[in-house]
Short mmCIF file of C-alpha atoms in Angstrom, two decimals:
data_model
loop_
_atom_site.label_atom_id
_atom_site.label_comp_id
_atom_site.label_asym_id
_atom_site.label_seq_id
_atom_site.Cartn_x
_atom_site.Cartn_y
_atom_site.Cartn_z
CA UNK A 1 -17.02 -33.94 24.94
CA UNK A 2 -15.72 -31.11 27.11
CA UNK A 3 -12.34 -30.28 25.58
CA UNK A 4 -11.09 -28.05 22.81
CA UNK A 5 -7.43 -28.38 21.85
CA UNK A 6 -5.32 -25.59 20.38
CA UNK A 7 -1.62 -25.36 19.53
CA UNK A 8 0.06 -23.27 22.24
CA UNK A 9 2.00 -21.07 19.84
CA UNK A 10 2.07 -20.20 16.14
CA UNK A 11 4.16 -17.69 14.21
CA UNK A 12 3.67 -15.98 10.86
CA UNK A 13 5.70 -13.60 8.76
CA UNK A 14 4.26 -10.14 8.30
CA UNK A 15 1.81 -10.10 5.39
CA UNK A 16 1.57 -13.88 5.14
CA UNK A 17 -1.39 -16.16 5.87
CA UNK A 18 -1.74 -18.16 9.07
CA UNK A 19 -4.27 -20.74 10.21
CA UNK A 20 -4.99 -21.35 13.88
CA UNK A 21 -6.84 -24.56 14.66
CA UNK A 22 -9.13 -25.86 17.38
CA UNK A 23 -10.04 -29.54 17.72
CA UNK A 24 -12.78 -31.21 19.71
CA UNK A 25 -15.67 -33.62 19.47
CA UNK A 26 -18.20 -30.84 20.19
CA UNK A 27 -17.19 -29.19 16.92
CA UNK A 28 -18.83 -32.00 14.97
CA UNK A 29 -22.11 -30.45 16.13
CA UNK A 30 -21.38 -26.88 17.24
CA UNK A 31 -19.65 -24.09 15.42
CA UNK A 32 -16.69 -22.43 17.11
CA UNK A 33 -16.32 -18.78 17.92
CA UNK A 34 -12.92 -17.10 18.01
CA UNK A 35 -11.60 -14.38 20.31
CA UNK A 36 -8.52 -12.18 20.20
CA UNK A 37 -6.93 -11.10 23.47
CA UNK A 38 -4.07 -8.64 23.80
CA UNK A 39 -2.11 -8.24 27.05
CA UNK A 40 -4.07 -6.54 29.79
CA UNK A 41 -7.27 -6.42 27.74
CA UNK A 42 -10.52 -8.32 27.66
CA UNK A 43 -11.04 -10.74 24.77
CA UNK A 44 -12.90 -9.51 21.72
CA UNK A 45 -14.98 -11.62 19.34
CA UNK A 46 -13.46 -11.93 15.86
CA UNK A 47 -15.51 -14.64 14.12
CA UNK A 48 -18.51 -16.84 14.89
CA UNK A 49 -20.97 -19.32 13.32
CA UNK A 50 -20.02 -20.30 9.77
CA UNK A 51 -17.86 -17.26 8.95
CA UNK A 52 -19.45 -14.22 10.55
CA UNK A 53 -17.54 -11.19 11.79
CA UNK A 54 -18.78 -8.50 14.16
CA UNK A 55 -18.77 -4.96 12.94
CA UNK A 56 -15.28 -3.51 12.98
CA UNK A 57 -13.38 -6.79 12.55
CA UNK A 58 -11.23 -6.70 9.40
CA UNK A 59 -12.12 -9.12 6.62
CA UNK A 60 -8.65 -10.66 6.78
CA UNK A 61 -10.09 -12.74 9.66
CA UNK A 62 -12.17 -15.73 8.58
CA UNK A 63 -13.53 -18.86 10.23
CA UNK A 64 -14.25 -22.34 8.96
CA UNK A 65 -15.00 -25.88 10.14
CA UNK A 66 -14.23 -29.35 8.86
CA UNK A 67 -15.17 -32.43 10.84
CA UNK A 68 -14.01 -31.94 14.42
CA UNK A 69 -11.68 -29.05 13.60
CA UNK A 70 -12.42 -25.34 13.49
CA UNK A 71 -9.96 -22.90 11.97
CA UNK A 72 -9.30 -19.19 12.20
CA UNK A 73 -7.44 -17.89 9.17
CA UNK A 74 -5.72 -14.53 9.02
CA UNK A 75 -4.96 -13.59 5.42
CA UNK A 76 -2.17 -11.03 5.29
CA UNK A 77 -1.26 -10.91 8.99
CA UNK A 78 -0.48 -7.49 10.41
CA UNK A 79 1.71 -6.55 13.35
CA UNK A 80 -1.39 -5.63 15.35
CA UNK A 81 -2.70 -9.19 15.00
CA UNK A 82 -0.07 -10.43 17.44
CA UNK A 83 -2.17 -11.67 20.35
CA UNK A 84 -3.61 -14.73 22.07
CA UNK A 85 -6.48 -16.42 20.25
CA UNK A 86 -9.12 -18.59 21.91
CA UNK A 87 -11.84 -20.76 20.45
CA UNK A 88 -15.08 -21.68 22.22
CA UNK A 89 -18.23 -23.66 21.64
CA UNK A 90 -20.98 -25.30 23.60
CA UNK A 91 -20.12 -28.85 24.65
CA UNK A 92 -21.73 -31.84 22.93
CA UNK A 93 -24.73 -31.71 25.29
CA UNK A 94 -25.26 -28.04 24.46
CA UNK A 95 -25.55 -27.19 28.13
CA UNK A 96 -22.06 -26.01 28.98
CA UNK A 97 -19.51 -23.68 27.42
CA UNK A 98 -15.96 -24.77 26.70
CA UNK A 99 -12.84 -22.84 25.72
CA UNK A 100 -9.68 -23.97 24.02
CA UNK A 101 -6.41 -23.43 25.84
CA UNK A 102 -5.41 -20.55 23.59
CA UNK A 103 -2.82 -19.98 20.86
CA UNK A 104 -0.18 -17.27 21.11
CA UNK A 105 0.34 -15.76 17.67
CA UNK A 106 3.64 -14.08 16.93
CA UNK A 107 3.96 -11.90 13.82
CA UNK A 108 7.57 -11.89 12.66
CA UNK B 1 -25.04 -0.77 22.61
CA UNK B 2 -24.82 -3.16 25.55
CA UNK B 3 -21.96 -2.61 28.00
CA UNK B 4 -20.97 -4.67 31.03
CA UNK B 5 -19.15 -3.60 34.19
CA UNK B 6 -17.89 -5.90 36.94
CA UNK B 7 -17.75 -4.76 40.55
CA UNK B 8 -16.73 -6.29 43.85
CA UNK B 9 -13.84 -6.70 46.29
CA UNK B 10 -10.38 -7.07 44.83
CA UNK B 11 -9.09 -9.03 47.81
CA UNK B 12 -10.72 -12.05 49.45
CA UNK B 13 -9.36 -14.16 52.30
CA UNK B 14 -8.92 -17.92 51.90
CA UNK B 15 -12.01 -19.96 52.86
CA UNK B 16 -14.27 -16.92 52.44
CA UNK B 17 -16.81 -16.18 49.70
CA UNK B 18 -16.00 -14.22 46.53
CA UNK B 19 -18.93 -12.04 45.44
CA UNK B 20 -19.05 -10.11 42.17
CA UNK B 21 -21.78 -8.21 40.36
CA UNK B 22 -22.04 -7.33 36.70
CA UNK B 23 -24.12 -4.32 35.70
CA UNK B 24 -25.68 -4.29 32.25
CA UNK B 25 -26.16 -0.93 30.57
CA UNK B 26 -27.65 -0.14 27.18
CA UNK B 27 -29.75 -3.30 27.26
CA UNK B 28 -31.76 -5.67 29.42
CA UNK B 29 -30.96 -8.99 31.06
CA UNK B 30 -34.45 -10.16 30.03
CA UNK B 31 -33.52 -11.22 26.50
CA UNK B 32 -34.42 -14.68 25.30
CA UNK B 33 -31.26 -15.62 23.44
CA UNK B 34 -28.80 -14.06 25.87
CA UNK B 35 -26.99 -16.01 28.56
CA UNK B 36 -25.25 -13.95 31.23
CA UNK B 37 -21.86 -15.49 31.78
CA UNK B 38 -18.87 -15.42 34.11
CA UNK B 39 -15.40 -16.33 32.85
CA UNK B 40 -12.09 -16.12 34.68
CA UNK B 41 -8.43 -16.06 33.73
CA UNK B 42 -5.73 -16.97 36.27
CA UNK B 43 -2.46 -15.06 35.87
CA UNK B 44 -0.62 -16.18 32.74
CA UNK B 45 -3.22 -18.77 31.85
CA UNK B 46 -6.19 -19.26 29.56
CA UNK B 47 -9.89 -18.52 29.81
CA UNK B 48 -12.05 -20.68 32.07
CA UNK B 49 -15.83 -20.66 31.82
CA UNK B 50 -17.46 -20.48 35.25
CA UNK B 51 -21.13 -20.58 34.30
CA UNK B 52 -24.15 -18.74 32.97
CA UNK B 53 -27.61 -17.67 34.01
CA UNK B 54 -30.57 -17.05 31.73
CA UNK B 55 -33.35 -14.59 32.53
CA UNK B 56 -35.70 -17.54 33.08
CA UNK B 57 -33.51 -18.47 36.04
CA UNK B 58 -31.89 -21.42 34.30
CA UNK B 59 -28.24 -21.88 35.23
CA UNK B 60 -25.33 -24.02 34.15
CA UNK B 61 -21.97 -24.24 35.89
CA UNK B 62 -18.52 -25.59 35.15
CA UNK B 63 -18.45 -29.11 36.52
CA UNK B 64 -15.19 -28.44 38.38
CA UNK B 65 -16.67 -25.45 40.25
CA UNK B 66 -20.30 -26.49 40.52
CA UNK B 67 -20.25 -27.29 44.24
CA UNK B 68 -19.01 -23.79 45.09
CA UNK B 69 -20.78 -21.54 42.55
CA UNK B 70 -24.10 -19.74 42.68
CA UNK B 71 -25.32 -17.22 40.11
CA UNK B 72 -28.31 -14.93 40.40
CA UNK B 73 -30.07 -12.30 38.35
CA UNK B 74 -31.79 -9.04 39.33
CA UNK B 75 -33.98 -8.00 36.42
CA UNK B 76 -35.10 -4.81 38.17
CA UNK B 77 -31.51 -3.57 38.26
CA UNK B 78 -30.25 -5.31 35.10
CA UNK B 79 -27.54 -6.99 37.13
CA UNK B 80 -26.29 -10.52 37.55
CA UNK B 81 -24.04 -11.85 40.26
CA UNK B 82 -21.51 -14.56 41.08
CA UNK B 83 -20.79 -16.15 44.43
CA UNK B 84 -17.88 -18.54 44.82
CA UNK B 85 -17.50 -20.11 48.24
CA UNK B 86 -14.51 -21.53 50.10
CA UNK B 87 -11.96 -19.75 47.91
CA UNK B 88 -8.29 -20.68 47.80
CA UNK B 89 -5.28 -19.07 46.15
CA UNK B 90 -6.15 -21.09 43.01
CA UNK B 91 -9.18 -18.81 42.60
CA UNK B 92 -6.96 -15.76 42.11
CA UNK B 93 -7.79 -14.49 38.61
CA UNK B 94 -9.22 -11.76 36.44
CA UNK B 95 -12.97 -12.29 36.44
CA UNK B 96 -14.94 -11.27 33.37
CA UNK B 97 -18.67 -11.04 32.87
CA UNK B 98 -19.87 -11.52 29.31
CA UNK B 99 -23.04 -11.79 27.25
CA UNK B 100 -23.33 -15.07 25.40
CA UNK B 101 -25.72 -15.32 22.49
CA UNK B 102 -26.84 -18.90 21.93
CA UNK B 103 -28.82 -20.22 19.00
CA UNK B 104 -29.35 -23.84 19.85
CA UNK B 105 -31.32 -24.59 16.74
CA UNK B 106 -28.39 -23.45 14.61
CA UNK B 107 -25.72 -24.94 16.87
CA UNK B 108 -23.70 -21.87 17.62
CA UNK B 109 -22.92 -19.43 20.38
CA UNK B 110 -20.66 -16.47 20.86
CA UNK B 111 -19.70 -13.95 23.53
CA UNK B 112 -20.22 -10.60 21.85
CA UNK B 113 -19.93 -8.28 24.84
CA UNK B 114 -17.34 -8.49 27.61
CA UNK B 115 -16.70 -6.42 30.69
CA UNK B 116 -13.21 -5.03 31.20
CA UNK B 117 -12.53 -7.60 33.90
CA UNK B 118 -11.82 -7.27 37.59
CA UNK B 119 -8.82 -8.73 39.37
CA UNK B 120 -9.58 -10.80 42.44
CA UNK B 121 -6.71 -11.89 44.66
CA UNK B 122 -7.19 -14.56 47.31
CA UNK B 123 -4.76 -13.91 50.14
CA UNK B 124 -4.72 -13.62 53.89
#
């Protein structure tokens, strides 16, 4: 499969927990990675594989997978977490890369 | 620490060829698990994968762009390049180069290093 589906927009109250999801057939085989993008900036990697975070990414960001759905959870959302979030994985063949359409997170 | 920097013209005329280069510093393009990748983002829209090249010369391209895309690698300069032919206004976007790490045996990949992006406008 060559599609990953994300909700276009999600909102969360400051300090609360939010889950952003990504659905696709490829996720039954491949783990998703998640990226945060703020306006005018390049994306940055926030989680990958089972629940790995690059150095410098706060531990309030976590990743998980169940069936064909990958999730990015932010526990205790901060104002600076307001951004667009994208998921990606290899497609089911493993030969191509696919991105979700992105989710705009608003922190209220 | 690996860093990437895109370079190339910011303005391309319709029907001409878009050419960009990404320079890798702090590392080498000759790494087995790294796939050197181009991604673009049209104004106000999401990320679109264009393709990747591996140091072995293996390439893979987005099916929708495959007929117009060519990627190449210069290991002596630690650079990789993108050519996109017959451009139209729909190719106007910020173009990013990125390093993808892929572990096929463990079924995961991630883009851990991104360039800052370069804006390419297609206009006469």
